[in-house]
Tab-separated table of C-alpha atoms and ligand atoms in Angstrom:
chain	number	residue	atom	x	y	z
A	1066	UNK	CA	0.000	0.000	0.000
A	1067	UNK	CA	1.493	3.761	-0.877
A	1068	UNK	CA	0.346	6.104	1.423
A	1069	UNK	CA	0.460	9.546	-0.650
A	1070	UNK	CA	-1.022	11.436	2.000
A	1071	UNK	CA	-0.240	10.269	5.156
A	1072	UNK	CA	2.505	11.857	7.433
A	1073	UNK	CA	5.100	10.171	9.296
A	1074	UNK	CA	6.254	11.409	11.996
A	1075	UNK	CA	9.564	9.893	13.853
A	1076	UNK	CA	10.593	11.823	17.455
A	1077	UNK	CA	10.100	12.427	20.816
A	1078	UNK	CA	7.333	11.918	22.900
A	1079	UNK	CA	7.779	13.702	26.065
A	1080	UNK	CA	6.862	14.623	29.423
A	1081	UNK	CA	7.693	18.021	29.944
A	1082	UNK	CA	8.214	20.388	32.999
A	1083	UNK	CA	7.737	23.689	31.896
A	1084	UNK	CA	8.570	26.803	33.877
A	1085	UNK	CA	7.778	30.704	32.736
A	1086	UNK	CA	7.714	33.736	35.711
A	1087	UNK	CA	4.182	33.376	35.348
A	1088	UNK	CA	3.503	29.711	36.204
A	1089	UNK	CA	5.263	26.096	36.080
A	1090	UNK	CA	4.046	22.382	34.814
A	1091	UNK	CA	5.062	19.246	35.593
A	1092	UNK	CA	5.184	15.902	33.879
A	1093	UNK	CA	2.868	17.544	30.708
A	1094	UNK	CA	2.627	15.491	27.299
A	1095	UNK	CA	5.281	17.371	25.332
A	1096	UNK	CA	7.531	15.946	22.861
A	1097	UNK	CA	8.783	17.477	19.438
A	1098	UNK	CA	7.031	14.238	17.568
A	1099	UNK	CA	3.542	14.846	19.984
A	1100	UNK	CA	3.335	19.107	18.844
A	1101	UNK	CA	4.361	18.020	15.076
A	1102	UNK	CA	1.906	14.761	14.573
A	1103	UNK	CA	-0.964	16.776	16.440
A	1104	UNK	CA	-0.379	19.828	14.378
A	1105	UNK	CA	0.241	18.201	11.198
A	1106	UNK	CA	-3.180	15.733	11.957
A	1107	UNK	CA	-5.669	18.885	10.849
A	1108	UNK	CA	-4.665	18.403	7.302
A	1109	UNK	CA	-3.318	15.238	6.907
A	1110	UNK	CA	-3.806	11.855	8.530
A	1111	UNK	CA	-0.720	10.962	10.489
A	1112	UNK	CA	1.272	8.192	11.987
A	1113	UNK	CA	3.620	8.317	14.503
A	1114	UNK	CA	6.698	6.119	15.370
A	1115	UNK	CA	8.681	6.608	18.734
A	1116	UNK	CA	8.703	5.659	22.170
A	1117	UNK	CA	7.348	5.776	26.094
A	1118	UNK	CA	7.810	4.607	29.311
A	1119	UNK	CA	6.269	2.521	31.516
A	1120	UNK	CA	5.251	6.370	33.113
A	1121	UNK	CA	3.342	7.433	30.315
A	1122	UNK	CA	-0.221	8.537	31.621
A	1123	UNK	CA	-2.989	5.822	29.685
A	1124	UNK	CA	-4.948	9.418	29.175
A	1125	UNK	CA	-1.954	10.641	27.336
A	1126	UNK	CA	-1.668	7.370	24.956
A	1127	UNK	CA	-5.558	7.323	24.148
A	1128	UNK	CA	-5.296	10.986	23.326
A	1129	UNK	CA	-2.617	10.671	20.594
A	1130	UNK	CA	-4.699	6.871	19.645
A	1131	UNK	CA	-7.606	9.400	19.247
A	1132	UNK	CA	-5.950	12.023	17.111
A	1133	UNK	CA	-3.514	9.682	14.812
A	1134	UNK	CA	-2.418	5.989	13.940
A	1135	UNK	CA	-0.368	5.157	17.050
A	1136	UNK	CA	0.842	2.021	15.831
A	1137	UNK	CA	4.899	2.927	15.273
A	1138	UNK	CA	4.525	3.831	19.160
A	1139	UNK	CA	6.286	1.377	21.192
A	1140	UNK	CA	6.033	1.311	25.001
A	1141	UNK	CA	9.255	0.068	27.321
A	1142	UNK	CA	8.307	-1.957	30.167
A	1143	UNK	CA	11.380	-1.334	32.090
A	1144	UNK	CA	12.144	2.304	31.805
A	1145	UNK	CA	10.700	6.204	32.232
A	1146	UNK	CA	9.782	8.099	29.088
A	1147	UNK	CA	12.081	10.855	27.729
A	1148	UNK	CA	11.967	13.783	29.451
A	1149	UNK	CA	12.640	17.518	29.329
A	1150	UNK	CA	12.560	20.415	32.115
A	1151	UNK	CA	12.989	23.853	30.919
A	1152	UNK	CA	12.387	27.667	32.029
A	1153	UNK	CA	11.584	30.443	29.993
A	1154	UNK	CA	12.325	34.472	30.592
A	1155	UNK	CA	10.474	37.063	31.264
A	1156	UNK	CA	9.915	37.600	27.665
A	1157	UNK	CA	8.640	33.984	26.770
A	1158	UNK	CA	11.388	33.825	23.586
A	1159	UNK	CA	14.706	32.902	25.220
A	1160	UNK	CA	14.465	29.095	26.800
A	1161	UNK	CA	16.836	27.561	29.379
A	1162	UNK	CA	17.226	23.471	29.451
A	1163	UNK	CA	17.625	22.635	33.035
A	1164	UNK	CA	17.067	19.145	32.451
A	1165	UNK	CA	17.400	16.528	29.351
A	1166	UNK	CA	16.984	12.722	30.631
A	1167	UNK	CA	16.834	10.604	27.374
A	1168	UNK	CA	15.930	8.129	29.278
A	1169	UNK	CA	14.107	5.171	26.563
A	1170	UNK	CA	15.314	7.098	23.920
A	1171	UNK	CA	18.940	6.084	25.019
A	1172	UNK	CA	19.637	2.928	22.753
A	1173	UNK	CA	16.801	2.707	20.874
A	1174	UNK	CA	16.228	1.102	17.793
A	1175	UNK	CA	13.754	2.463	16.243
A	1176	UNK	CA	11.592	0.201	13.515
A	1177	UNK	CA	9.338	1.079	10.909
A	1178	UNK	CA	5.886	-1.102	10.760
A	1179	UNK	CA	5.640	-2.508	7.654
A	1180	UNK	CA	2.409	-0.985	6.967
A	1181	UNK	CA	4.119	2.473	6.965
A	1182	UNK	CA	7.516	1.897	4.992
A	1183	UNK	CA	5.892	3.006	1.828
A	1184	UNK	CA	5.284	6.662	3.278
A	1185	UNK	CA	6.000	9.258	0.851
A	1186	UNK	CA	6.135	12.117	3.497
A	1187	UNK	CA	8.486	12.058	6.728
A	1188	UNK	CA	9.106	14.245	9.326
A	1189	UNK	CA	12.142	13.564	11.541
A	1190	UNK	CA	10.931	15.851	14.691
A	1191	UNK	CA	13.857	16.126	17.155
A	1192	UNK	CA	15.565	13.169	18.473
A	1193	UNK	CA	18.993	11.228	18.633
A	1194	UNK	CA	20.317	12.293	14.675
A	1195	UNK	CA	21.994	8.605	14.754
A	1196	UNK	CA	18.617	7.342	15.148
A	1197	UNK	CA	17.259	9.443	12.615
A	1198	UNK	CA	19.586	8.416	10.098
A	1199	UNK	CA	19.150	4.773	10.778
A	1200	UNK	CA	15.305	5.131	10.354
A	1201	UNK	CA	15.452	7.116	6.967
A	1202	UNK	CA	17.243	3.992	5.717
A	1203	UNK	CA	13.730	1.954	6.670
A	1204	UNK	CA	11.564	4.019	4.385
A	1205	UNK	CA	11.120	2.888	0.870
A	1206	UNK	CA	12.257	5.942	-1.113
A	1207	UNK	CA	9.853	8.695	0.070
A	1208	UNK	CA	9.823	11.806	-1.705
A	1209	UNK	CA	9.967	14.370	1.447
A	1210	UNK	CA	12.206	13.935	4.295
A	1211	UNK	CA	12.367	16.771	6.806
A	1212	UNK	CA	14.026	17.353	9.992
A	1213	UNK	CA	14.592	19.434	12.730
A	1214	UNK	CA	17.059	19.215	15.730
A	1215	UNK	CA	17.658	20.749	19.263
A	1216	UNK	CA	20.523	22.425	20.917
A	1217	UNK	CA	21.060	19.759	23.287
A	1218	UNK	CA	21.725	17.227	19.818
A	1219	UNK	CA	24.055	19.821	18.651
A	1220	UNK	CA	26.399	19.856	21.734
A	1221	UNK	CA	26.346	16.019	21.976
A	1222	UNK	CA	26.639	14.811	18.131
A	1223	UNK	CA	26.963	17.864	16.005
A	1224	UNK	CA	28.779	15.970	12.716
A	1225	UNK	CA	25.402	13.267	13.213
A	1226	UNK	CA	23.088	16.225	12.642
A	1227	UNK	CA	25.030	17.247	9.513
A	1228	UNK	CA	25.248	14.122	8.903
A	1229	UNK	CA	21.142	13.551	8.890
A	1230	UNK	CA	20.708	17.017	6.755
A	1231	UNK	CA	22.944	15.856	4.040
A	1232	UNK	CA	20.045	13.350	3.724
A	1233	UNK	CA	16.904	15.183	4.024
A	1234	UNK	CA	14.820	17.303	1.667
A	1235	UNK	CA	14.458	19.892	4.175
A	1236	UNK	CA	15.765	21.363	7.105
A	1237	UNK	CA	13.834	23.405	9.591
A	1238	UNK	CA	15.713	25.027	12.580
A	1239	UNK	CA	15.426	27.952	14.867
A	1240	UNK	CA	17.809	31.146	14.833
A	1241	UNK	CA	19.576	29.996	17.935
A	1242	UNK	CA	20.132	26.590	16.686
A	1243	UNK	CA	21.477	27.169	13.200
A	1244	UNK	CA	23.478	29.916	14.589
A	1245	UNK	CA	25.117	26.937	17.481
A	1246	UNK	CA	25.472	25.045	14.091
A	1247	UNK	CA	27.148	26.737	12.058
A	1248	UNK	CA	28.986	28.610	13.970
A	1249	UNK	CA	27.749	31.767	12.537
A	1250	UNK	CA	26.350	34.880	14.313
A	1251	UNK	CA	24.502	35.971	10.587
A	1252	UNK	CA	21.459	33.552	9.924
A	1253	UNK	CA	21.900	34.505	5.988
A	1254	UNK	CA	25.192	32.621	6.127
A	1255	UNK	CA	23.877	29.920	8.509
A	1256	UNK	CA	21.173	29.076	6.398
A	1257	UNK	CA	23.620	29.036	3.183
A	1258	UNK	CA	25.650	26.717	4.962
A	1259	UNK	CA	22.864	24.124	5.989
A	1260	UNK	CA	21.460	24.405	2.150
A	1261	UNK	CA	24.844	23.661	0.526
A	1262	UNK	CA	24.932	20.351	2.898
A	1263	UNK	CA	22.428	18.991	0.343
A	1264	UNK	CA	18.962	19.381	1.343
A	1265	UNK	CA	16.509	21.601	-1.087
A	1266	UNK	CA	15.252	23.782	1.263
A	1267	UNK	CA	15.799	25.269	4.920
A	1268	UNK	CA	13.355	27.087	7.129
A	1269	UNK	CA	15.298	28.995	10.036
A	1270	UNK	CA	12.220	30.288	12.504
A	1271	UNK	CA	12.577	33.724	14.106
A	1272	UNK	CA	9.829	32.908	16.926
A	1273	UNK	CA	7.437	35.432	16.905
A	1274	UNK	CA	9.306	37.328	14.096
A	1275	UNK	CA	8.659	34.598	11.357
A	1276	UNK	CA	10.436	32.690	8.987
A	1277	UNK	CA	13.384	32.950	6.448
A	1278	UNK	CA	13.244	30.149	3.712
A	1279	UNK	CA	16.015	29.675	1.952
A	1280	UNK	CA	15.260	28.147	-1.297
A	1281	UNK	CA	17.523	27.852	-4.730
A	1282	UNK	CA	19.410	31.452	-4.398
A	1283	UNK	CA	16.376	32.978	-2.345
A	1284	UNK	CA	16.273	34.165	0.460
A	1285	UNK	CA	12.367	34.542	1.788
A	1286	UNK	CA	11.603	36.443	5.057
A	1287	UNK	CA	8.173	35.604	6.151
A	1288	UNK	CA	6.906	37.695	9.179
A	1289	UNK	CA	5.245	35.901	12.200
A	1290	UNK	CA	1.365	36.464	12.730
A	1291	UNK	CA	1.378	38.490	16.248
A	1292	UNK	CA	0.045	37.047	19.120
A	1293	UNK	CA	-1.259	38.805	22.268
A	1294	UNK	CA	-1.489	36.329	24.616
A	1295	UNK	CA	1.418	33.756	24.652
A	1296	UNK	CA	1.378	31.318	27.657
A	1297	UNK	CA	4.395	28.867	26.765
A	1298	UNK	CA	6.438	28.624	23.299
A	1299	UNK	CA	7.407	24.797	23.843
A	1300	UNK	CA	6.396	23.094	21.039
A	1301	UNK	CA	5.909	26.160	18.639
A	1302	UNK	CA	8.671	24.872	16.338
A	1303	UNK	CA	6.826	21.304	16.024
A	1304	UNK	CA	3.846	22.516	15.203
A	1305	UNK	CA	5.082	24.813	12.559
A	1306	UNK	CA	6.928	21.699	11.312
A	1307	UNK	CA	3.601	19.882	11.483
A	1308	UNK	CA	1.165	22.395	10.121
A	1309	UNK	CA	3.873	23.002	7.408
A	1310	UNK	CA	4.697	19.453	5.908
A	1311	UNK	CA	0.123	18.623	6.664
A	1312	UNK	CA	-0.896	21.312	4.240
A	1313	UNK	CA	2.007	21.459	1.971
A	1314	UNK	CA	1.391	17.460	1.214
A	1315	UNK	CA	-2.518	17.749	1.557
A	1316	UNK	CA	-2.331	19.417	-1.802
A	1317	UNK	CA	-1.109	16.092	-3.704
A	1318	UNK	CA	0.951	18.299	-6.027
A	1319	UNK	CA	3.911	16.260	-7.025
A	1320	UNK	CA	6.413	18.974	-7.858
A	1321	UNK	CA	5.553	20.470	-4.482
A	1322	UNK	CA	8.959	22.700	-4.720
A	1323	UNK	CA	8.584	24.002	-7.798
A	1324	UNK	CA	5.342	25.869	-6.722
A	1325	UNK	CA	6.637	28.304	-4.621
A	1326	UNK	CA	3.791	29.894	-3.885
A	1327	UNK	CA	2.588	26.891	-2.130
A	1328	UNK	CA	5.355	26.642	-0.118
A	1329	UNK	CA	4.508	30.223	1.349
A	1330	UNK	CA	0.985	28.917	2.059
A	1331	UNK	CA	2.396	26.319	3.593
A	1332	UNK	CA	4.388	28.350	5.663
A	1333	UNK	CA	2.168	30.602	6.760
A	1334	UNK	CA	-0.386	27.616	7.801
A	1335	UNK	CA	2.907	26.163	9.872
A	1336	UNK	CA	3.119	29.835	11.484
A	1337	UNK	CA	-0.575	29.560	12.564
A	1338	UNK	CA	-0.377	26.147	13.566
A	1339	UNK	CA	2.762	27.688	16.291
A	1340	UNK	CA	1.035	30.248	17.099
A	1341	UNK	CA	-1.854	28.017	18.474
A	1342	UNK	CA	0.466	25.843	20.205
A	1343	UNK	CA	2.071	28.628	22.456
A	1344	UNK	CA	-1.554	30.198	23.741
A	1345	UNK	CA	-1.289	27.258	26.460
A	1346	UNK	CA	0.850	25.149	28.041
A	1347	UNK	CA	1.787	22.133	26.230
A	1348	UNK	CA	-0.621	20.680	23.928
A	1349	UNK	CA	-3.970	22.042	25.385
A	1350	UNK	CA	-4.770	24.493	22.951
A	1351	UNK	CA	-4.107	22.414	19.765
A	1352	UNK	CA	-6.381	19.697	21.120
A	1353	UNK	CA	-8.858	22.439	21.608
A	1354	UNK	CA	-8.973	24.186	18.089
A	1355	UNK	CA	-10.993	23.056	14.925
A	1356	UNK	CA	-10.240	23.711	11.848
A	1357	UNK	CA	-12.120	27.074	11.586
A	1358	UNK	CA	-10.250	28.585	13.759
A	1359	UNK	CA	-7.292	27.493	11.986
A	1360	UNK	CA	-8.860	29.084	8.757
A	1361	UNK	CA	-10.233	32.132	10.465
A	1362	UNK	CA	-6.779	32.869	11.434
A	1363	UNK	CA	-5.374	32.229	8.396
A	1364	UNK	CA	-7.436	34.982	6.931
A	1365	UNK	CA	-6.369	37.050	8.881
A	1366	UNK	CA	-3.027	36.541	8.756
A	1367	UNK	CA	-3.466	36.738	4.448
A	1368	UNK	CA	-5.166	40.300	4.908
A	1369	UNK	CA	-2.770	41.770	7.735
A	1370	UNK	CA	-0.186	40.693	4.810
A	1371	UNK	CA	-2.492	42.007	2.133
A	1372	UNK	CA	-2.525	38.649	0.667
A	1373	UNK	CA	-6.285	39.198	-0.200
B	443	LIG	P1	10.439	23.132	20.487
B	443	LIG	O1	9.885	23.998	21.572
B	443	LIG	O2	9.545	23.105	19.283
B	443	LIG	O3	11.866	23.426	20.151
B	443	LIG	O4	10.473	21.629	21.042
B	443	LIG	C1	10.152	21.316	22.363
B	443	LIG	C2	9.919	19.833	22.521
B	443	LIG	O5	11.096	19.109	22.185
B	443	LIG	C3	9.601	19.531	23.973
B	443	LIG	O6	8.261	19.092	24.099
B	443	LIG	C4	10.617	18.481	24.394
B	443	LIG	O7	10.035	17.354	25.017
B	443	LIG	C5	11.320	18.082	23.113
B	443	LIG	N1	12.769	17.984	23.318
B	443	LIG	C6	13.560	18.787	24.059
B	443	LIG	N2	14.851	18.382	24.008
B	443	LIG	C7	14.878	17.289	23.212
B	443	LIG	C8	15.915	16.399	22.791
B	443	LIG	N3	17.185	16.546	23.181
B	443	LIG	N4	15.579	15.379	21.977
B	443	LIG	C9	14.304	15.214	21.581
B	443	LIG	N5	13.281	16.011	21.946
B	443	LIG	C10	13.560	17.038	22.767
C-alpha cells in the first residue's frame, strides 16, 4: 500500500516540565514528535513512530490513539519516558534546558511497521540524529524527508546532525540553533551553509518574528502572525513543522517545490499552527482548536499581509 497522503512522523514523545515567571508544569505530554503529529493531523492523517515509558499517563496514549495511527509507538516496560525540564524568561522567547533525561530514547532502535515503509512524506521531529539516520534507511524511497534538531543534539553529536541534513529534503531550525550550528552569528550565512549540505530547502524560525526560507538562491523572510497572549512557546517549532509538511502534502501536487507559492501557504499555515500551540501550556490548545479557527486565522493573517 502507498500512502500519498499520510505523514510520518519519527521523534520524541515527552513529558515536559515547563517553567515561565508566570507559572510552572510538571510531567505535561510534550515531545517534538507529539506538537508536530498533532499539528500536522488537521490536514493530513498521520502516523507516529517513537517511544514511552512505563510512566506514560494511559490518558496521554488514548489521546494521541484518538488524534492519529499510534501504531509505530512502542512502550518500554522497564524504563521512564524521555523527558525535558525547561524555564523560559520574562519575555517567553529565550528558553533555558535545566534538564534533558533521554531516558528510553537512550539505545533505541527504532523500527518502521511494515504498513508504513511506503510513506511518501516524513518528518524527523527532534531526536537522537543517529537514530534518525538509521530510520530514513527503513523508508522505501519517500519523496519528502524533513528534519529538525535541538541544541542539546548539537552539543552532543553535532557531525550526526550534519550528517542527517545531508540526507533530508528539508531542514527546519530555529535562529539559535542554526546559529550553534554553524557557527555563525549571521542567519543569511547559517542558512547558506545548511542548504549547501544537500537538502533543497531550509526554514530557520525567528519565533514570533517569522520565517526565512532559503530556497535555490532565495532568500524569503516571512513575518510571524502576532500574538497577544502567549502562555508557553514549547512546542511552537513542532507545530510549525507539522502544520507546514500537513498542508504542503494535503495538496497532492507532485512537484511540491517548484510551486513556490505553495510553499509560502504552507508556511504561513505552519506559522498559525505555532502560534496556536504557544496560547497554552503544552498541547492544550491544539487539542482544543478546529479547523475554523485554523482558517479564520489564516485569513487574517493573508489580509494583515495584504494577501487578499
Ligand atoms: P520546540 O519547543 O519546538 O523546540 O520543542 C520542544 C519539545 O522538544 C519539547 O516538548 C521536548 O520534550 C522536546 N525535546 C527537548 N529536548 C529534546 C531532545 N534533546 N531530543 C528530543 N526532543 C527534545
Amino acid at each position: 500500500m502507498i500512502f500519498y497522503n499520510v505523514l510520518t512522523v519519527f521523534g520524541s514523545v515527552a513529558l515536559d516540565t515547563t517553567r515561565t515567571p508566570f507559572q510552572t508544569k510538571e510531567r505535561i505530554l510534550g515531545g517534538a514528535a507529539t506538537y508536530a503529529s498533532l499539528s500536522g493531523s488537521f490536514f493530513v492523517p498521520v502516523s507516529l513512530i517513537g517511544i514511552v515509558g512505563y510512566d506514560f499517563p494511559q490518558n496521554y496514549q488514548i489521546l494521541l490513539e484518538n488524534k492519529m495511527d499510534t501504531k509505530g509507538l512502542v512502550k518500554h516496560g522497564m524504563k521512564k519516558t524521555f523527558f525535558y525540564d525547561s524555564s523560559f524568561d520574562y519575555d517567553l522567547s529565550h528558553r533555558v534546558t535545566n534538564k534533558t533525561e533521554l531516558n528510553v530514547i537512550e539505545n533505541y532502535e527504532p523500527s518502521v511497521p511494515s504498513e508504513y515503509v511506503n510513506s511518501k512524506f516524513v518528518y524527523l521531529a527532534n531526536n537522537d540524529p543517529d537514530q534518525n539516520i538509521k530510520i530514513i534507511k527503513n523508508f522505501n524511497r519517500p519523496d519528502l524527508v524533513v528534519c529538525d534538531t535541538i541544541e542539546y543534539w548539537i552539543r552532543e553529536k553535532k557531525n550526526s546532525v550534519i550528517s542527517m541534513m545531508e540526507k533530508t529534503t528539508g531542514v527546519i531550525i530555529n535562529d539559535q540553533e542554526a546559529r550553534l550550528l554553524c557557527n555563525l552569528s549571521n542567519l543569511i550565512k547559517c542558512g547558506r551553509q545548511i542548504l549547501s549540505w544537500g537538502p533543497r530547502f531550509v526554514i530557520i524560525k525567528k519565533g514570533e518574528h517569522g520565517v526565512l526560507l532559503f530556497y535555490n538562491d532565495d532568500v524569503i523572510p516571512i513575518p510571524g502572525f502576532p500574538i497577544e497572549d502567549v502562555v508557553d512557546p514549547t512546542g511552537a517549532g513542532d507545530s510549525f513543522a507539522g502544520g507546514f509538511i500537513g498542508y504542503l502534502i494535503s495538496k497532492h501536487q507532485k512537484n511540491f517545490f517548484d510551486n513556490i507559492d505553495l510553499v509560502k501557504e504552507s508556511i504561513m499555515f505552519g506559522s498559525i499552527m505555532g502560534t496556536f500551540a504557544i496560547e497554552d501550556f503544552g498541547i492544550n490548545k491544539l487539542v482544543n482548536i478546529d479547523i475554523k479557527d485554523i482558517m479564520y486565522r489564516y485569513n487574517k493573517y493573508r489580509n494583515l499581509l495584504s494577501l487578499g
